[in-house]
């Protein structure tokens, strides 16, 4: 049986969070320092991607729930630019918020 795949609409956030994989964890690892600076918490010992949703734009946005210690979870938004001229840009932190639902609406609530 074929697995149901969510239809992708340019500009819309995916509806169902997906379990974080190695690619999403790598994005998190690459923006960890920027997150530490933004939340004023240097040297987070734990920084584990839990789940995420995506938005296709001129590149791709990721909203990712990240566990930062045994009990605290935050949400981060990361932008991955498209590959241009054969060069891949590193992911860039674009926002962060306290823990909450992963959706396209009410990001800061």
XYZ file of N, CA, C and O in Angstrom:
436
model
N 0.820 -1.176 0.000
C 0.000 0.000 0.000
C 0.872 1.250 0.000
O 1.842 1.311 0.718
N 0.492 2.224 -0.776
C 1.248 3.475 -0.838
C 0.953 4.320 0.394
O -0.184 4.394 0.855
N 1.987 4.956 0.924
C 1.838 5.818 2.088
C 1.211 7.134 1.650
O 1.560 7.686 0.618
N 0.261 7.643 2.430
C -0.398 8.915 2.125
C 0.620 10.049 2.272
O 1.279 10.164 3.285
N 0.745 10.857 1.263
C 1.639 12.008 1.316
C 0.810 13.275 1.258
O -0.142 13.380 0.487
N 1.180 14.231 2.102
C 0.491 15.501 2.172
C 0.779 16.323 0.925
O 1.914 16.395 0.466
N -0.259 16.928 0.349
C -0.076 17.800 -0.805
C 0.695 19.043 -0.378
O 0.444 19.592 0.689
N 1.641 19.472 -1.189
C 2.449 20.647 -0.873
C 1.898 21.841 -1.627
O 1.759 21.796 -2.844
N 1.577 22.896 -0.889
C 1.100 24.137 -1.489
C 2.137 25.211 -1.211
O 2.495 25.449 -0.060
N 2.617 25.853 -2.262
C 3.611 26.904 -2.100
C 3.053 28.001 -1.198
O 1.955 28.498 -1.414
N 3.792 28.350 -0.157
C 3.406 29.402 0.774
C 2.617 28.918 1.972
O 2.486 29.626 2.953
N 2.081 27.708 1.932
C 1.302 27.172 3.055
C 2.193 26.279 3.915
O 3.095 25.606 3.423
N 1.931 26.287 5.212
C 2.659 25.403 6.126
C 2.083 24.000 6.024
O 0.878 23.824 5.843
N 2.941 22.995 6.146
C 2.452 21.620 6.182
C 1.524 21.472 7.383
O 1.681 22.154 8.386
N 0.542 20.605 7.262
C -0.485 20.487 8.299
C -0.070 19.606 9.467
O -0.389 19.900 10.605
N 0.622 18.535 9.209
C 0.958 17.565 10.249
C 2.443 17.594 10.556
O 3.267 17.430 9.656
N 2.798 17.791 11.846
C 4.217 17.728 12.198
C 4.799 16.349 11.873
O 4.114 15.336 11.994
N 6.042 16.358 11.442
C 6.768 15.127 11.166
C 7.852 14.965 12.217
O 8.401 15.949 12.719
N 8.177 13.718 12.523
C 9.258 13.438 13.462
C 10.570 13.928 12.854
O 10.839 13.706 11.673
N 11.371 14.616 13.661
C 12.640 15.150 13.170
C 13.563 14.020 12.727
O 13.633 12.970 13.365
N 14.275 14.264 11.630
C 15.228 13.306 11.103
C 16.635 13.915 11.164
O 16.829 15.007 11.697
N 17.613 13.218 10.626
C 19.004 13.682 10.678
C 19.189 15.019 9.964
O 19.966 15.871 10.415
N 18.475 15.256 8.870
C 18.586 16.517 8.127
C 18.126 17.692 8.995
O 18.796 18.719 9.062
N 16.995 17.536 9.672
C 16.471 18.599 10.526
C 17.380 18.812 11.735
O 17.636 19.944 12.145
N 17.909 17.732 12.309
C 18.844 17.878 13.425
C 20.084 18.639 12.983
O 20.612 19.471 13.721
N 20.548 18.387 11.759
C 21.723 19.113 11.245
C 21.427 20.603 11.141
O 22.255 21.432 11.499
N 20.231 20.974 10.656
C 19.845 22.389 10.624
C 19.922 22.979 12.030
O 20.439 24.075 12.235
N 19.385 22.255 13.005
C 19.401 22.734 14.392
C 20.834 22.917 14.890
O 21.146 23.929 15.520
N 21.676 21.947 14.617
C 23.070 22.045 15.043
C 23.739 23.282 14.446
O 24.529 23.952 15.110
N 23.392 23.600 13.190
C 24.023 24.727 12.505
C 23.537 26.085 13.012
O 24.235 27.082 12.838
N 22.360 26.145 13.635
C 21.863 27.429 14.159
C 21.907 27.492 15.686
O 21.465 28.470 16.283
N 22.450 26.481 16.325
C 22.460 26.411 17.798
C 23.085 27.649 18.419
O 22.539 28.224 19.365
N 24.219 28.100 17.932
C 24.891 29.276 18.502
C 24.000 30.507 18.403
O 23.890 31.277 19.360
N 23.329 30.684 17.276
C 22.425 31.826 17.113
C 21.264 31.742 18.100
O 20.837 32.761 18.658
N 20.755 30.544 18.353
C 19.671 30.364 19.324
C 20.172 30.686 20.724
O 19.501 31.386 21.493
N 21.354 30.181 21.073
C 21.926 30.453 22.399
C 22.045 31.957 22.633
O 21.717 32.449 23.720
N 22.474 32.685 21.616
C 22.594 34.137 21.737
C 21.219 34.789 21.870
O 21.028 35.675 22.699
N 20.264 34.344 21.077
C 18.936 34.958 21.079
C 18.199 34.743 22.397
O 17.513 35.639 22.884
N 18.335 33.570 23.003
C 17.635 33.303 24.256
C 18.532 33.548 25.470
O 18.130 33.280 26.598
N 19.732 34.077 25.218
C 20.678 34.412 26.283
C 20.954 33.217 27.193
O 20.854 33.304 28.414
N 21.295 32.110 26.576
C 21.584 30.886 27.308
C 22.776 30.192 26.652
O 22.612 29.293 25.833
N 23.993 30.643 26.996
C 25.176 30.072 26.344
C 25.380 28.595 26.672
O 25.045 28.134 27.750
N 25.899 27.896 25.707
C 26.303 26.501 25.847
C 25.192 25.575 26.325
O 25.309 24.906 27.341
N 24.102 25.525 25.559
C 23.033 24.577 25.859
C 23.600 23.165 25.692
O 24.181 22.839 24.661
N 23.454 22.356 26.714
C 24.007 21.001 26.641
C 23.160 20.085 25.761
O 23.666 19.202 25.098
N 21.858 20.289 25.790
C 20.968 19.487 24.956
C 20.339 20.403 23.909
O 19.948 21.526 24.215
N 20.263 19.945 22.684
C 19.647 20.713 21.604
C 19.155 19.697 20.579
O 19.772 19.472 19.544
N 18.033 19.040 20.926
C 17.558 17.897 20.150
C 16.255 18.229 19.431
O 15.255 18.579 20.058
N 16.272 18.129 18.110
C 15.077 18.349 17.300
C 14.067 17.247 17.583
O 14.418 16.067 17.595
N 12.813 17.647 17.822
C 11.759 16.681 18.115
C 10.853 16.445 16.912
O 10.691 15.319 16.468
N 10.248 17.525 16.406
C 9.383 17.420 15.251
C 9.369 18.757 14.526
O 9.914 19.743 15.027
N 8.752 18.782 13.337
C 8.829 19.993 12.517
C 7.696 20.040 11.498
O 7.068 19.037 11.188
N 7.460 21.252 11.000
C 6.604 21.469 9.837
C 7.403 22.311 8.854
O 8.417 22.907 9.228
N 6.951 22.356 7.607
C 7.684 23.094 6.574
C 6.760 24.013 5.791
O 5.547 23.830 5.765
N 7.388 25.001 5.145
C 6.701 25.930 4.259
C 7.595 26.151 3.048
O 8.748 26.561 3.193
N 7.058 25.884 1.861
C 7.814 26.110 0.636
C 7.633 27.563 0.227
O 6.521 28.048 0.062
N 8.749 28.273 0.118
C 8.786 29.665 -0.332
C 9.908 29.721 -1.365
O 10.122 28.756 -2.056
N 10.619 30.820 -1.470
C 11.815 30.851 -2.329
C 12.933 30.216 -1.511
O 13.858 30.859 -1.049
N 12.808 28.933 -1.299
C 13.617 28.156 -0.368
C 12.628 27.383 0.484
O 11.516 27.078 0.058
N 13.001 27.099 1.724
C 12.087 26.371 2.596
C 12.261 26.835 4.034
O 13.380 26.962 4.530
N 11.121 27.128 4.696
C 11.105 27.440 6.118
C 10.798 26.169 6.890
O 9.998 25.340 6.451
N 11.441 26.037 8.034
C 11.189 24.928 8.945
C 10.827 25.513 10.299
O 11.532 26.391 10.798
N 9.735 25.067 10.903
C 9.412 25.366 12.294
C 9.656 24.070 13.050
O 9.037 23.048 12.762
N 10.569 24.156 13.997
C 11.073 22.953 14.649
C 10.923 23.080 16.163
O 11.294 24.106 16.741
N 10.369 22.051 16.799
C 10.364 21.991 18.259
C 11.676 21.354 18.679
O 12.048 20.295 18.175
N 12.367 22.030 19.616
C 13.697 21.600 20.044
C 13.728 21.460 21.562
O 13.362 22.396 22.279
N 14.168 20.306 22.026
C 14.345 20.105 23.468
C 15.697 20.682 23.849
O 16.722 20.334 23.258
N 15.703 21.607 24.837
C 16.959 22.266 25.213
C 17.479 21.828 26.575
O 18.578 22.181 26.950
N 16.709 21.118 27.347
C 17.189 20.441 28.549
C 16.174 19.354 28.875
O 15.314 19.056 28.063
N 16.255 18.775 30.046
C 15.377 17.634 30.345
C 13.894 17.959 30.292
O 13.086 17.076 30.048
N 13.514 19.216 30.541
C 12.086 19.547 30.568
C 11.680 20.678 29.627
O 10.516 20.794 29.286
N 12.596 21.534 29.228
C 12.241 22.709 28.420
C 12.283 22.411 26.925
O 13.185 21.737 26.431
N 11.289 22.953 26.234
C 11.209 22.837 24.779
C 10.946 24.233 24.235
O 10.166 24.989 24.794
N 11.631 24.583 23.148
C 11.379 25.837 22.446
C 11.038 25.508 21.003
O 11.227 24.376 20.549
N 10.535 26.505 20.291
C 10.298 26.368 18.856
C 11.228 27.344 18.153
O 11.403 28.473 18.595
N 11.817 26.891 17.074
C 12.654 27.773 16.265
C 12.159 27.728 14.828
O 11.548 26.745 14.400
N 12.416 28.811 14.112
C 12.115 28.840 12.685
C 13.431 29.020 11.955
O 14.214 29.918 12.283
N 13.679 28.167 10.984
C 14.933 28.149 10.233
C 14.599 28.256 8.746
O 13.672 27.599 8.265
N 15.355 29.080 8.031
C 15.187 29.218 6.582
C 16.355 28.552 5.879
O 17.519 28.799 6.212
N 16.051 27.711 4.897
C 17.070 27.094 4.054
C 16.889 27.618 2.640
O 15.864 27.350 1.996
N 17.858 28.411 2.186
C 17.801 28.982 0.837
C 17.969 27.874 -0.200
O 18.583 26.841 0.070
N 17.450 28.098 -1.402
C 17.643 27.109 -2.465
C 19.110 27.087 -2.906
O 19.847 28.047 -2.683
N 19.497 25.993 -3.526
C 20.852 25.887 -4.054
C 20.945 26.748 -5.308
O 20.180 26.561 -6.251
N 21.838 27.723 -5.267
C 22.022 28.620 -6.403
C 23.448 28.503 -6.916
O 24.392 28.488 -6.142
N 23.606 28.424 -8.201
C 24.930 28.326 -8.834
C 25.768 27.207 -8.223
O 26.968 27.342 -8.055
N 25.106 26.128 -7.831
C 25.822 24.988 -7.274
C 26.285 25.183 -5.845
O 26.970 24.328 -5.302
N 25.949 26.306 -5.213
C 26.375 26.568 -3.834
C 25.185 26.484 -2.894
O 24.132 27.052 -3.161
N 25.375 25.777 -1.797
C 24.326 25.650 -0.790
C 24.641 26.598 0.359
O 25.728 26.557 0.923
N 23.693 27.464 0.701
C 23.862 28.376 1.830
C 23.520 27.631 3.116
O 22.643 26.776 3.125
N 24.180 27.986 4.215
C 23.820 27.355 5.484
C 22.440 27.812 5.930
O 21.983 28.893 5.554
N 21.742 26.988 6.726
C 20.446 27.414 7.233
C 20.611 28.629 8.132
O 21.666 28.846 8.718
N 19.541 29.443 8.218
C 19.603 30.689 8.986
C 18.422 30.739 9.950
O 17.277 30.514 9.560
N 18.714 31.040 11.237
C 17.662 31.213 12.233
C 16.884 32.475 11.904
O 17.471 33.537 11.713
N 15.544 32.370 11.832
C 14.739 33.550 11.537
C 13.812 33.927 12.683
O 13.313 35.045 12.724
N 13.575 33.024 13.636
C 12.696 33.344 14.755
C 12.797 32.251 15.807
O 13.281 31.159 15.538
N 12.323 32.566 17.007
C 12.212 31.579 18.069
C 11.014 31.939 18.922
O 10.574 33.073 18.936
N 10.470 30.944 19.623
C 9.308 31.163 20.481
C 9.298 30.091 21.559
O 9.963 29.061 21.445
N 8.517 30.345 22.613
C 8.340 29.337 23.652
C 7.636 28.127 23.058
O 7.086 28.182 21.963
N 7.618 27.043 23.817
C 6.981 25.826 23.332
C 5.499 26.071 23.074
O 4.862 26.898 23.712
N 4.981 25.380 22.108
C 3.585 25.487 21.734
C 3.359 24.638 20.506
O 4.242 23.920 20.068
N 2.175 24.758 19.922
C 1.894 23.935 18.746
C 2.711 24.373 17.538
O 3.069 25.536 17.406
N 3.015 23.411 16.692
C 3.679 23.700 15.420
C 2.588 23.920 14.391
O 1.916 22.982 13.985
N 2.372 25.177 14.038
C 1.391 25.477 12.997
C 1.758 26.800 12.348
O 2.680 27.487 12.786
N 1.067 27.125 11.295
C 1.350 28.365 10.590
C 0.730 29.581 11.246
O 1.104 30.700 10.963
N -0.214 29.372 12.144
C -0.917 30.474 12.807
C -0.437 30.607 14.254
O 0.050 29.664 14.847
N -0.642 31.768 14.808
C -0.393 32.000 16.227
C 0.991 31.567 16.691
O 1.156 30.969 17.739
N 1.996 31.850 15.882
C 3.365 31.419 16.170
C 3.853 31.897 17.523
O 4.488 31.169 18.252
N 3.571 33.135 17.899
C 4.090 33.695 19.147
C 3.180 33.451 20.350
O 3.462 33.914 21.431
N 2.069 32.777 20.172
C 1.170 32.547 21.302
C 1.404 31.214 21.943
O 1.888 30.324 21.412
